[in-house]
Amino acid sequence: MKSLIYLLLLLLNTISFSQTKLLSWNIENLGKSKSDTTINYIANTIQDYDIIAIQEVVAGYGGAQAVARLAQELNRKGTSWDYTISDPTSSSTYKTERYSYIWKTSKVKKIGRAWLEKKYHLEIDREPYLCTFQHEGKQFTLVNFHAITKDRQPETEIKYFKFLPDEYTDLNLIFVGDFNCPQSHTVFIPLKKMGYKPVLVGQKTSLKKECLADECLASEFDNIFFKSSKINHLNSGIIPFYKNFTTLKEARMISDHIPIWFEFSILN
């Protein structure tokens, strides 16, 4: 019996050790307007995850500095973190932004340089930011993306994502971010036919301006898509941080989106 318990504990420890916890968050206008108190709150919210994919970093002065401030705050909590920030996206018709990744150096290793995907930059206003990470010798590449708003038809951009797996045949792609479009939209059918699955189904992720009948979330915009033949979906969910605030107006000082997360292991 003792040997059986030992084996079970060993298995649980192995599973726990081999998993990666990814968090994605559109942190509205992450820049100089975020106070130190806000940066500290964000750090406390995300510190239990291994990789943070951030959308909507301000492109101008203050954006990159806010990411650095956030990484410094995380480092002060006793764990070593590193980060990378994209150049401003090449949009000339819409709001240019930056993306960022922040990660625990004890959990994952960044492989090579992160890059903005340029092939479809004329078709995609804020071209996605790709970065390859390695965990226990197995690699995966995150495709961090913030689509144009719903009224501007984000599906006209997302439709180009079906070409990326063929562009990067050697990479294990995970699409992550704010798509401003629900996973049920037909634009995701090509990816789904390739074996990509959303981690959230029917889960709203953007905040209303005011709660109505205890309903505080507005739209199903944020998600993560992974290839089920290459990645084992262990767990996923949201962080309803707005419940820590008296009003949504206060919560929206942090962001108008909630964080989403995905716990996974690499199959091959």
PDB file of C-alpha atoms in Angstrom:
ATOM      1  CA  MET A   1       0.000   0.000   0.000  1.00  0.00           C
ATOM      2  CA  LYS A   2       2.824   2.400   0.888  1.00  0.00           C
ATOM      3  CA  SER A   3       4.526   1.731  -2.440  1.00  0.00           C
ATOM      4  CA  LEU A   4       1.250   2.407  -4.274  1.00  0.00           C
ATOM      5  CA  ILE A   5       0.802   5.716  -2.441  1.00  0.00           C
ATOM      6  CA  TYR A   6       4.411   6.613  -3.241  1.00  0.00           C
ATOM      7  CA  LEU A   7       3.888   5.887  -6.926  1.00  0.00           C
ATOM      8  CA  LEU A   8       0.703   7.954  -6.991  1.00  0.00           C
ATOM      9  CA  LEU A   9       2.458  10.889  -5.308  1.00  0.00           C
ATOM     10  CA  LEU A  10       5.360  10.568  -7.731  1.00  0.00           C
ATOM     11  CA  LEU A  11       2.936  10.582 -10.667  1.00  0.00           C
ATOM     12  CA  LEU A  12       1.124  13.649  -9.332  1.00  0.00           C
ATOM     13  CA  ASN A  13       4.408  15.475  -8.801  1.00  0.00           C
ATOM     14  CA  THR A  14       5.532  14.564 -12.313  1.00  0.00           C
ATOM     15  CA  ILE A  15       2.274  15.819 -13.824  1.00  0.00           C
ATOM     16  CA  SER A  16       2.457  19.010 -11.762  1.00  0.00           C
ATOM     17  CA  PHE A  17       6.071  19.583 -12.742  1.00  0.00           C
ATOM     18  CA  SER A  18       5.515  18.973 -16.453  1.00  0.00           C
ATOM     19  CA  GLN A  19       2.602  21.344 -16.880  1.00  0.00           C
ATOM     20  CA  THR A  20       2.731  24.941 -18.067  1.00  0.00           C
ATOM     21  CA  LYS A  21       0.305  27.619 -16.938  1.00  0.00           C
ATOM     22  CA  LEU A  22      -0.354  30.287 -19.554  1.00  0.00           C
ATOM     23  CA  LEU A  23      -2.316  33.454 -18.833  1.00  0.00           C
ATOM     24  CA  SER A  24      -3.561  35.920 -21.441  1.00  0.00           C
ATOM     25  CA  TRP A  25      -4.805  39.390 -20.618  1.00  0.00           C
ATOM     26  CA  ASN A  26      -5.813  42.425 -22.618  1.00  0.00           C
ATOM     27  CA  ILE A  27      -4.738  45.023 -20.055  1.00  0.00           C
ATOM     28  CA  GLU A  28      -6.407  48.114 -21.414  1.00  0.00           C
ATOM     29  CA  ASN A  29      -3.919  50.886 -22.253  1.00  0.00           C
ATOM     30  CA  LEU A  30      -1.033  49.385 -20.304  1.00  0.00           C
ATOM     31  CA  GLY A  31       1.188  52.427 -20.054  1.00  0.00           C
ATOM     32  CA  LYS A  32       2.117  55.423 -17.935  1.00  0.00           C
ATOM     33  CA  SER A  33      -1.504  55.903 -16.788  1.00  0.00           C
ATOM     34  CA  LYS A  34      -1.259  52.728 -14.673  1.00  0.00           C
ATOM     35  CA  SER A  35      -0.341  53.697 -11.119  1.00  0.00           C
ATOM     36  CA  ASP A  36       2.076  51.759  -8.948  1.00  0.00           C
ATOM     37  CA  THR A  37      -0.923  50.471  -6.991  1.00  0.00           C
ATOM     38  CA  THR A  38      -2.480  49.172 -10.201  1.00  0.00           C
ATOM     39  CA  ILE A  39       0.786  47.557 -11.325  1.00  0.00           C
ATOM     40  CA  ASN A  40       1.038  45.844  -7.940  1.00  0.00           C
ATOM     41  CA  TYR A  41      -2.550  44.602  -8.225  1.00  0.00           C
ATOM     42  CA  ILE A  42      -1.879  43.181 -11.699  1.00  0.00           C
ATOM     43  CA  ALA A  43       1.294  41.468 -10.433  1.00  0.00           C
ATOM     44  CA  ASN A  44      -0.611  39.861  -7.556  1.00  0.00           C
ATOM     45  CA  THR A  45      -3.242  38.644 -10.008  1.00  0.00           C
ATOM     46  CA  ILE A  46      -0.833  36.963 -12.442  1.00  0.00           C
ATOM     47  CA  GLN A  47       2.034  35.780 -10.230  1.00  0.00           C
ATOM     48  CA  ASP A  48       0.880  32.142 -10.010  1.00  0.00           C
ATOM     49  CA  TYR A  49       1.204  31.599 -13.778  1.00  0.00           C
ATOM     50  CA  ASP A  50       4.283  30.700 -15.819  1.00  0.00           C
ATOM     51  CA  ILE A  51       3.849  32.776 -18.992  1.00  0.00           C
ATOM     52  CA  ILE A  52       1.830  35.959 -19.369  1.00  0.00           C
ATOM     53  CA  ALA A  53       0.729  37.065 -22.847  1.00  0.00           C
ATOM     54  CA  ILE A  54      -0.324  40.710 -22.796  1.00  0.00           C
ATOM     55  CA  GLN A  55      -2.262  42.659 -25.391  1.00  0.00           C
ATOM     56  CA  GLU A  56      -2.791  46.435 -25.623  1.00  0.00           C
ATOM     57  CA  VAL A  57       0.557  47.704 -24.398  1.00  0.00           C
ATOM     58  CA  VAL A  58       0.722  51.395 -25.276  1.00  0.00           C
ATOM     59  CA  ALA A  59       2.917  51.924 -28.346  1.00  0.00           C
ATOM     60  CA  GLY A  60       4.237  55.326 -27.299  1.00  0.00           C
ATOM     61  CA  TYR A  61       6.189  56.415 -24.258  1.00  0.00           C
ATOM     62  CA  GLY A  62       5.126  54.596 -21.111  1.00  0.00           C
ATOM     63  CA  GLY A  63       4.093  51.262 -22.618  1.00  0.00           C
ATOM     64  CA  ALA A  64       7.420  49.445 -22.548  1.00  0.00           C
ATOM     65  CA  GLN A  65       8.158  51.112 -19.212  1.00  0.00           C
ATOM     66  CA  ALA A  66       4.893  49.760 -17.754  1.00  0.00           C
ATOM     67  CA  VAL A  67       5.851  46.214 -18.760  1.00  0.00           C
ATOM     68  CA  ALA A  68       9.254  46.715 -17.115  1.00  0.00           C
ATOM     69  CA  ARG A  69       7.558  48.032 -13.965  1.00  0.00           C
ATOM     70  CA  LEU A  70       5.293  44.984 -13.915  1.00  0.00           C
ATOM     71  CA  ALA A  71       8.224  42.586 -14.335  1.00  0.00           C
ATOM     72  CA  GLN A  72      10.114  44.360 -11.557  1.00  0.00           C
ATOM     73  CA  GLU A  73       7.108  44.058  -9.258  1.00  0.00           C
ATOM     74  CA  LEU A  74       6.861  40.333 -10.023  1.00  0.00           C
ATOM     75  CA  ASN A  75      10.573  39.890  -9.325  1.00  0.00           C
ATOM     76  CA  ARG A  76      10.130  41.522  -5.929  1.00  0.00           C
ATOM     77  CA  LYS A  77       7.740  38.741  -4.973  1.00  0.00           C
ATOM     78  CA  GLY A  78      10.515  36.150  -4.790  1.00  0.00           C
ATOM     79  CA  THR A  79      10.468  34.542  -8.252  1.00  0.00           C
ATOM     80  CA  SER A  80      12.657  35.448 -11.221  1.00  0.00           C
ATOM     81  CA  TRP A  81      10.821  36.768 -14.290  1.00  0.00           C
ATOM     82  CA  ASP A  82      11.969  37.981 -17.706  1.00  0.00           C
ATOM     83  CA  TYR A  83      10.076  39.763 -20.455  1.00  0.00           C
ATOM     84  CA  THR A  84      10.045  40.752 -24.106  1.00  0.00           C
ATOM     85  CA  ILE A  85       8.128  43.561 -25.804  1.00  0.00           C
ATOM     86  CA  SER A  86       7.237  43.856 -29.471  1.00  0.00           C
ATOM     87  CA  ASP A  87       7.889  46.823 -31.675  1.00  0.00           C
ATOM     88  CA  PRO A  88       4.743  48.841 -32.352  1.00  0.00           C
ATOM     89  CA  THR A  89       2.421  47.070 -34.754  1.00  0.00           C
ATOM     90  CA  SER A  90       2.470  48.407 -38.298  1.00  0.00           C
ATOM     91  CA  SER A  91      -1.135  49.565 -38.471  1.00  0.00           C
ATOM     92  CA  SER A  92      -1.603  52.782 -40.394  1.00  0.00           C
ATOM     93  CA  THR A  93      -5.396  52.763 -40.342  1.00  0.00           C
ATOM     94  CA  TYR A  94      -6.126  51.837 -36.724  1.00  0.00           C
ATOM     95  CA  LYS A  95      -4.615  52.021 -33.257  1.00  0.00           C
ATOM     96  CA  THR A  96      -1.032  50.779 -33.221  1.00  0.00           C
ATOM     97  CA  GLU A  97       0.023  48.922 -30.062  1.00  0.00           C
ATOM     98  CA  ARG A  98       2.692  46.648 -28.645  1.00  0.00           C
ATOM     99  CA  TYR A  99       2.470  43.111 -27.285  1.00  0.00           C
ATOM    100  CA  SER A 100       4.452  41.583 -24.459  1.00  0.00           C
ATOM    101  CA  TYR A 101       5.366  38.240 -22.892  1.00  0.00           C
ATOM    102  CA  ILE A 102       6.493  37.891 -19.283  1.00  0.00           C
ATOM    103  CA  TRP A 103       7.660  34.494 -18.016  1.00  0.00           C
ATOM    104  CA  LYS A 104       9.116  32.685 -15.022  1.00  0.00           C
ATOM    105  CA  THR A 105      12.685  31.792 -15.893  1.00  0.00           C
ATOM    106  CA  SER A 106      12.564  28.749 -13.612  1.00  0.00           C
ATOM    107  CA  LYS A 107       9.647  27.265 -15.557  1.00  0.00           C
ATOM    108  CA  VAL A 108      10.242  28.030 -19.235  1.00  0.00           C
ATOM    109  CA  LYS A 109      13.043  29.160 -21.512  1.00  0.00           C
ATOM    110  CA  LYS A 110      12.593  31.589 -24.383  1.00  0.00           C
ATOM    111  CA  ILE A 111      14.005  30.200 -27.641  1.00  0.00           C
ATOM    112  CA  GLY A 112      15.426  32.725 -30.086  1.00  0.00           C
ATOM    113  CA  ARG A 113      13.877  36.111 -30.676  1.00  0.00           C
ATOM    114  CA  ALA A 114      10.183  36.933 -30.617  1.00  0.00           C
ATOM    115  CA  TRP A 115       8.844  38.486 -33.820  1.00  0.00           C
ATOM    116  CA  LEU A 116       5.883  40.319 -35.297  1.00  0.00           C
ATOM    117  CA  GLU A 117       4.372  38.299 -38.135  1.00  0.00           C
ATOM    118  CA  LYS A 118       4.948  40.467 -41.200  1.00  0.00           C
ATOM    119  CA  LYS A 119       3.604  38.363 -44.067  1.00  0.00           C
ATOM    120  CA  TYR A 120       0.010  39.529 -43.574  1.00  0.00           C
ATOM    121  CA  HIS A 121       0.704  42.904 -41.983  1.00  0.00           C
ATOM    122  CA  LEU A 122      -1.186  44.680 -44.767  1.00  0.00           C
ATOM    123  CA  GLU A 123      -4.250  42.520 -44.121  1.00  0.00           C
ATOM    124  CA  ILE A 124      -3.977  42.494 -40.310  1.00  0.00           C
ATOM    125  CA  ASP A 125      -3.874  45.882 -38.574  1.00  0.00           C
ATOM    126  CA  ARG A 126      -2.066  44.654 -35.455  1.00  0.00           C
ATOM    127  CA  GLU A 127      -0.045  41.722 -36.726  1.00  0.00           C
ATOM    128  CA  PRO A 128       0.439  38.950 -34.130  1.00  0.00           C
ATOM    129  CA  TYR A 129       3.553  38.618 -31.984  1.00  0.00           C
ATOM    130  CA  LEU A 130       5.130  35.154 -31.937  1.00  0.00           C
ATOM    131  CA  CYS A 131       7.493  33.727 -29.370  1.00  0.00           C
ATOM    132  CA  THR A 132       8.806  30.184 -28.884  1.00  0.00           C
ATOM    133  CA  PHE A 133       9.231  28.768 -25.390  1.00  0.00           C
ATOM    134  CA  GLN A 134      10.691  25.511 -24.147  1.00  0.00           C
ATOM    135  CA  HIS A 135       9.579  23.462 -21.160  1.00  0.00           C
ATOM    136  CA  GLU A 136      11.380  20.228 -20.276  1.00  0.00           C
ATOM    137  CA  GLY A 137      12.873  19.986 -23.759  1.00  0.00           C
ATOM    138  CA  LYS A 138       9.553  20.471 -25.570  1.00  0.00           C
ATOM    139  CA  GLN A 139       8.785  23.640 -27.481  1.00  0.00           C
ATOM    140  CA  PHE A 140       5.645  25.590 -28.307  1.00  0.00           C
ATOM    141  CA  THR A 141       5.117  28.934 -30.007  1.00  0.00           C
ATOM    142  CA  LEU A 142       2.575  31.481 -28.807  1.00  0.00           C
ATOM    143  CA  VAL A 143       0.790  33.660 -31.354  1.00  0.00           C
ATOM    144  CA  ASN A 144      -0.282  36.728 -29.385  1.00  0.00           C
ATOM    145  CA  PHE A 145      -3.022  38.746 -31.088  1.00  0.00           C
ATOM    146  CA  HIS A 146      -5.363  41.705 -30.605  1.00  0.00           C
ATOM    147  CA  ALA A 147      -7.964  41.992 -33.368  1.00  0.00           C
ATOM    148  CA  ILE A 148      -9.718  45.097 -34.608  1.00  0.00           C
ATOM    149  CA  THR A 149     -13.012  45.854 -32.861  1.00  0.00           C
ATOM    150  CA  LYS A 150     -16.222  43.962 -33.537  1.00  0.00           C
ATOM    151  CA  ASP A 151     -17.771  46.801 -35.580  1.00  0.00           C
ATOM    152  CA  ARG A 152     -14.768  46.689 -37.938  1.00  0.00           C
ATOM    153  CA  GLN A 153     -15.247  42.943 -38.623  1.00  0.00           C
ATOM    154  CA  PRO A 154     -12.291  41.154 -36.979  1.00  0.00           C
ATOM    155  CA  GLU A 155     -13.095  38.026 -38.992  1.00  0.00           C
ATOM    156  CA  THR A 156     -11.536  39.791 -42.006  1.00  0.00           C
ATOM    157  CA  GLU A 157      -8.210  39.520 -40.155  1.00  0.00           C
ATOM    158  CA  ILE A 158      -8.649  36.209 -38.349  1.00  0.00           C
ATOM    159  CA  LYS A 159      -9.253  34.399 -41.644  1.00  0.00           C
ATOM    160  CA  TYR A 160      -5.508  34.651 -42.375  1.00  0.00           C
ATOM    161  CA  PHE A 161      -4.643  32.576 -39.319  1.00  0.00           C
ATOM    162  CA  LYS A 162      -5.496  29.398 -41.212  1.00  0.00           C
ATOM    163  CA  PHE A 163      -2.324  29.947 -43.261  1.00  0.00           C
ATOM    164  CA  LEU A 164       0.055  30.196 -40.303  1.00  0.00           C
ATOM    165  CA  PRO A 165       0.313  26.449 -39.482  1.00  0.00           C
ATOM    166  CA  ASP A 166       1.607  25.883 -43.035  1.00  0.00           C
ATOM    167  CA  GLU A 167       3.928  28.878 -42.750  1.00  0.00           C
ATOM    168  CA  TYR A 168       5.455  27.408 -39.596  1.00  0.00           C
ATOM    169  CA  THR A 169       5.231  23.652 -40.077  1.00  0.00           C
ATOM    170  CA  ASP A 170       7.962  22.990 -37.505  1.00  0.00           C
ATOM    171  CA  LEU A 171       6.307  25.014 -34.751  1.00  0.00           C
ATOM    172  CA  ASN A 172       3.636  23.952 -32.270  1.00  0.00           C
ATOM    173  CA  LEU A 173       1.407  27.031 -32.493  1.00  0.00           C
ATOM    174  CA  ILE A 174      -0.922  28.237 -29.744  1.00  0.00           C
ATOM    175  CA  PHE A 175      -3.133  31.167 -30.746  1.00  0.00           C
ATOM    176  CA  VAL A 176      -3.848  33.457 -27.807  1.00  0.00           C
ATOM    177  CA  GLY A 177      -5.387  36.838 -27.191  1.00  0.00           C
ATOM    178  CA  ASP A 178      -8.342  39.119 -27.753  1.00  0.00           C
ATOM    179  CA  PHE A 179     -10.040  38.138 -31.007  1.00  0.00           C
ATOM    180  CA  ASN A 180     -13.023  40.498 -30.571  1.00  0.00           C
ATOM    181  CA  CYS A 181     -14.944  37.552 -31.977  1.00  0.00           C
ATOM    182  CA  PRO A 182     -16.509  34.458 -30.333  1.00  0.00           C
ATOM    183  CA  GLN A 183     -14.988  31.031 -30.929  1.00  0.00           C
ATOM    184  CA  SER A 184     -18.325  29.941 -32.431  1.00  0.00           C
ATOM    185  CA  HIS A 185     -17.822  32.255 -35.437  1.00  0.00           C
ATOM    186  CA  THR A 186     -17.406  30.483 -38.770  1.00  0.00           C
ATOM    187  CA  VAL A 187     -14.024  32.179 -39.303  1.00  0.00           C
ATOM    188  CA  PHE A 188     -12.507  29.682 -36.843  1.00  0.00           C
ATOM    189  CA  ILE A 189     -13.789  26.631 -38.759  1.00  0.00           C
ATOM    190  CA  PRO A 190     -10.593  26.204 -40.840  1.00  0.00           C
ATOM    191  CA  LEU A 191      -8.448  26.156 -37.677  1.00  0.00           C
ATOM    192  CA  LYS A 192     -10.850  23.751 -36.003  1.00  0.00           C
ATOM    193  CA  LYS A 193     -10.683  21.446 -39.018  1.00  0.00           C
ATOM    194  CA  MET A 194      -6.889  21.418 -38.585  1.00  0.00           C
ATOM    195  CA  GLY A 195      -7.370  20.137 -35.037  1.00  0.00           C
ATOM    196  CA  TYR A 196      -7.246  23.409 -33.113  1.00  0.00           C
ATOM    197  CA  LYS A 197      -9.631  23.717 -30.179  1.00  0.00           C
ATOM    198  CA  PRO A 198     -10.640  26.710 -28.037  1.00  0.00           C
ATOM    199  CA  VAL A 199     -10.003  26.421 -24.315  1.00  0.00           C
ATOM    200  CA  LEU A 200     -13.145  28.436 -23.532  1.00  0.00           C
ATOM    201  CA  VAL A 201     -16.611  27.879 -24.977  1.00  0.00           C
ATOM    202  CA  GLY A 202     -19.448  30.290 -24.279  1.00  0.00           C
ATOM    203  CA  GLN A 203     -17.366  32.232 -21.763  1.00  0.00           C
ATOM    204  CA  LYS A 204     -17.704  36.024 -21.846  1.00  0.00           C
ATOM    205  CA  THR A 205     -14.492  37.893 -21.091  1.00  0.00           C
ATOM    206  CA  SER A 206     -15.064  41.632 -21.566  1.00  0.00           C
ATOM    207  CA  LEU A 207     -16.597  43.863 -18.901  1.00  0.00           C
ATOM    208  CA  LYS A 208     -19.846  45.738 -19.187  1.00  0.00           C
ATOM    209  CA  LYS A 209     -19.908  49.347 -18.043  1.00  0.00           C
ATOM    210  CA  GLU A 210     -22.440  48.414 -15.385  1.00  0.00           C
ATOM    211  CA  CYS A 211     -23.645  45.074 -14.048  1.00  0.00           C
ATOM    212  CA  LEU A 212     -27.210  44.197 -15.007  1.00  0.00           C
ATOM    213  CA  ALA A 213     -28.978  41.616 -12.833  1.00  0.00           C
ATOM    214  CA  ASP A 214     -25.584  40.400 -11.577  1.00  0.00           C
ATOM    215  CA  GLU A 215     -24.356  39.975 -15.163  1.00  0.00           C
ATOM    216  CA  CYS A 216     -21.113  41.924 -15.456  1.00  0.00           C
ATOM    217  CA  LEU A 217     -19.518  40.356 -18.529  1.00  0.00           C
ATOM    218  CA  ALA A 218     -20.388  41.515 -22.035  1.00  0.00           C
ATOM    219  CA  SER A 219     -18.840  39.470 -24.852  1.00  0.00           C
ATOM    220  CA  GLU A 220     -16.980  36.239 -25.649  1.00  0.00           C
ATOM    221  CA  PHE A 221     -13.834  37.804 -27.099  1.00  0.00           C
ATOM    222  CA  ASP A 222     -10.710  36.381 -25.444  1.00  0.00           C
ATOM    223  CA  ASN A 223      -9.590  32.811 -26.044  1.00  0.00           C
ATOM    224  CA  ILE A 224      -6.730  30.379 -26.626  1.00  0.00           C
ATOM    225  CA  PHE A 225      -6.635  27.854 -29.487  1.00  0.00           C
ATOM    226  CA  PHE A 226      -4.347  24.814 -29.277  1.00  0.00           C
ATOM    227  CA  LYS A 227      -3.747  21.739 -31.443  1.00  0.00           C
ATOM    228  CA  SER A 228      -5.218  18.816 -29.534  1.00  0.00           C
ATOM    229  CA  SER A 229      -2.918  16.257 -31.163  1.00  0.00           C
ATOM    230  CA  LYS A 230       0.132  18.066 -29.772  1.00  0.00           C
ATOM    231  CA  ILE A 231      -1.089  19.584 -26.512  1.00  0.00           C
ATOM    232  CA  ASN A 232      -2.911  18.066 -23.560  1.00  0.00           C
ATOM    233  CA  HIS A 233      -5.560  20.395 -22.115  1.00  0.00           C
ATOM    234  CA  LEU A 234      -5.311  19.960 -18.338  1.00  0.00           C
ATOM    235  CA  ASN A 235      -7.402  22.891 -17.144  1.00  0.00           C
ATOM    236  CA  SER A 236      -8.537  26.377 -18.114  1.00  0.00           C
ATOM    237  CA  GLY A 237     -10.655  29.234 -16.874  1.00  0.00           C
ATOM    238  CA  ILE A 238     -10.952  32.930 -16.126  1.00  0.00           C
ATOM    239  CA  ILE A 239      -9.987  35.276 -13.300  1.00  0.00           C
ATOM    240  CA  PRO A 240     -13.065  37.406 -12.468  1.00  0.00           C
ATOM    241  CA  PHE A 241     -10.958  40.109 -10.839  1.00  0.00           C
ATOM    242  CA  TYR A 242     -13.798  42.642 -11.036  1.00  0.00           C
ATOM    243  CA  LYS A 243     -15.446  40.906  -8.070  1.00  0.00           C
ATOM    244  CA  ASN A 244     -12.738  42.441  -5.873  1.00  0.00           C
ATOM    245  CA  PHE A 245     -14.094  45.921  -6.604  1.00  0.00           C
ATOM    246  CA  THR A 246     -17.224  47.690  -5.435  1.00  0.00           C
ATOM    247  CA  THR A 247     -18.119  48.923  -8.922  1.00  0.00           C
ATOM    248  CA  LEU A 248     -17.212  48.041 -12.488  1.00  0.00           C
ATOM    249  CA  LYS A 249     -15.966  51.595 -12.935  1.00  0.00           C
ATOM    250  CA  GLU A 250     -13.241  50.843 -10.379  1.00  0.00           C
ATOM    251  CA  ALA A 251     -12.469  47.466 -11.962  1.00  0.00           C
ATOM    252  CA  ARG A 252     -12.200  49.010 -15.401  1.00  0.00           C
ATOM    253  CA  MET A 253      -9.347  51.184 -14.111  1.00  0.00           C
ATOM    254  CA  ILE A 254      -7.391  47.924 -14.288  1.00  0.00           C
ATOM    255  CA  SER A 255      -8.847  46.720 -17.600  1.00  0.00           C
ATOM    256  CA  ASP A 256     -12.067  46.224 -19.526  1.00  0.00           C
ATOM    257  CA  HIS A 257     -11.172  42.532 -20.032  1.00  0.00           C
ATOM    258  CA  ILE A 258     -10.609  39.735 -17.535  1.00  0.00           C
ATOM    259  CA  PRO A 259      -7.595  37.403 -17.692  1.00  0.00           C
ATOM    260  CA  ILE A 260      -8.035  33.918 -19.157  1.00  0.00           C
ATOM    261  CA  TRP A 261      -5.741  30.964 -18.443  1.00  0.00           C
ATOM    262  CA  PHE A 262      -4.752  27.592 -19.853  1.00  0.00           C
ATOM    263  CA  GLU A 263      -2.917  24.807 -18.044  1.00  0.00           C
ATOM    264  CA  PHE A 264      -1.381  22.298 -20.442  1.00  0.00           C
ATOM    265  CA  SER A 265       1.360  19.774 -21.164  1.00  0.00           C
ATOM    266  CA  ILE A 266       3.092  19.024 -24.463  1.00  0.00           C
ATOM    267  CA  LEU A 267       2.294  15.620 -25.972  1.00  0.00           C
ATOM    268  CA  ASN A 268       4.945  15.545 -28.695  1.00  0.00           C
TER     269      ASN A 268
END
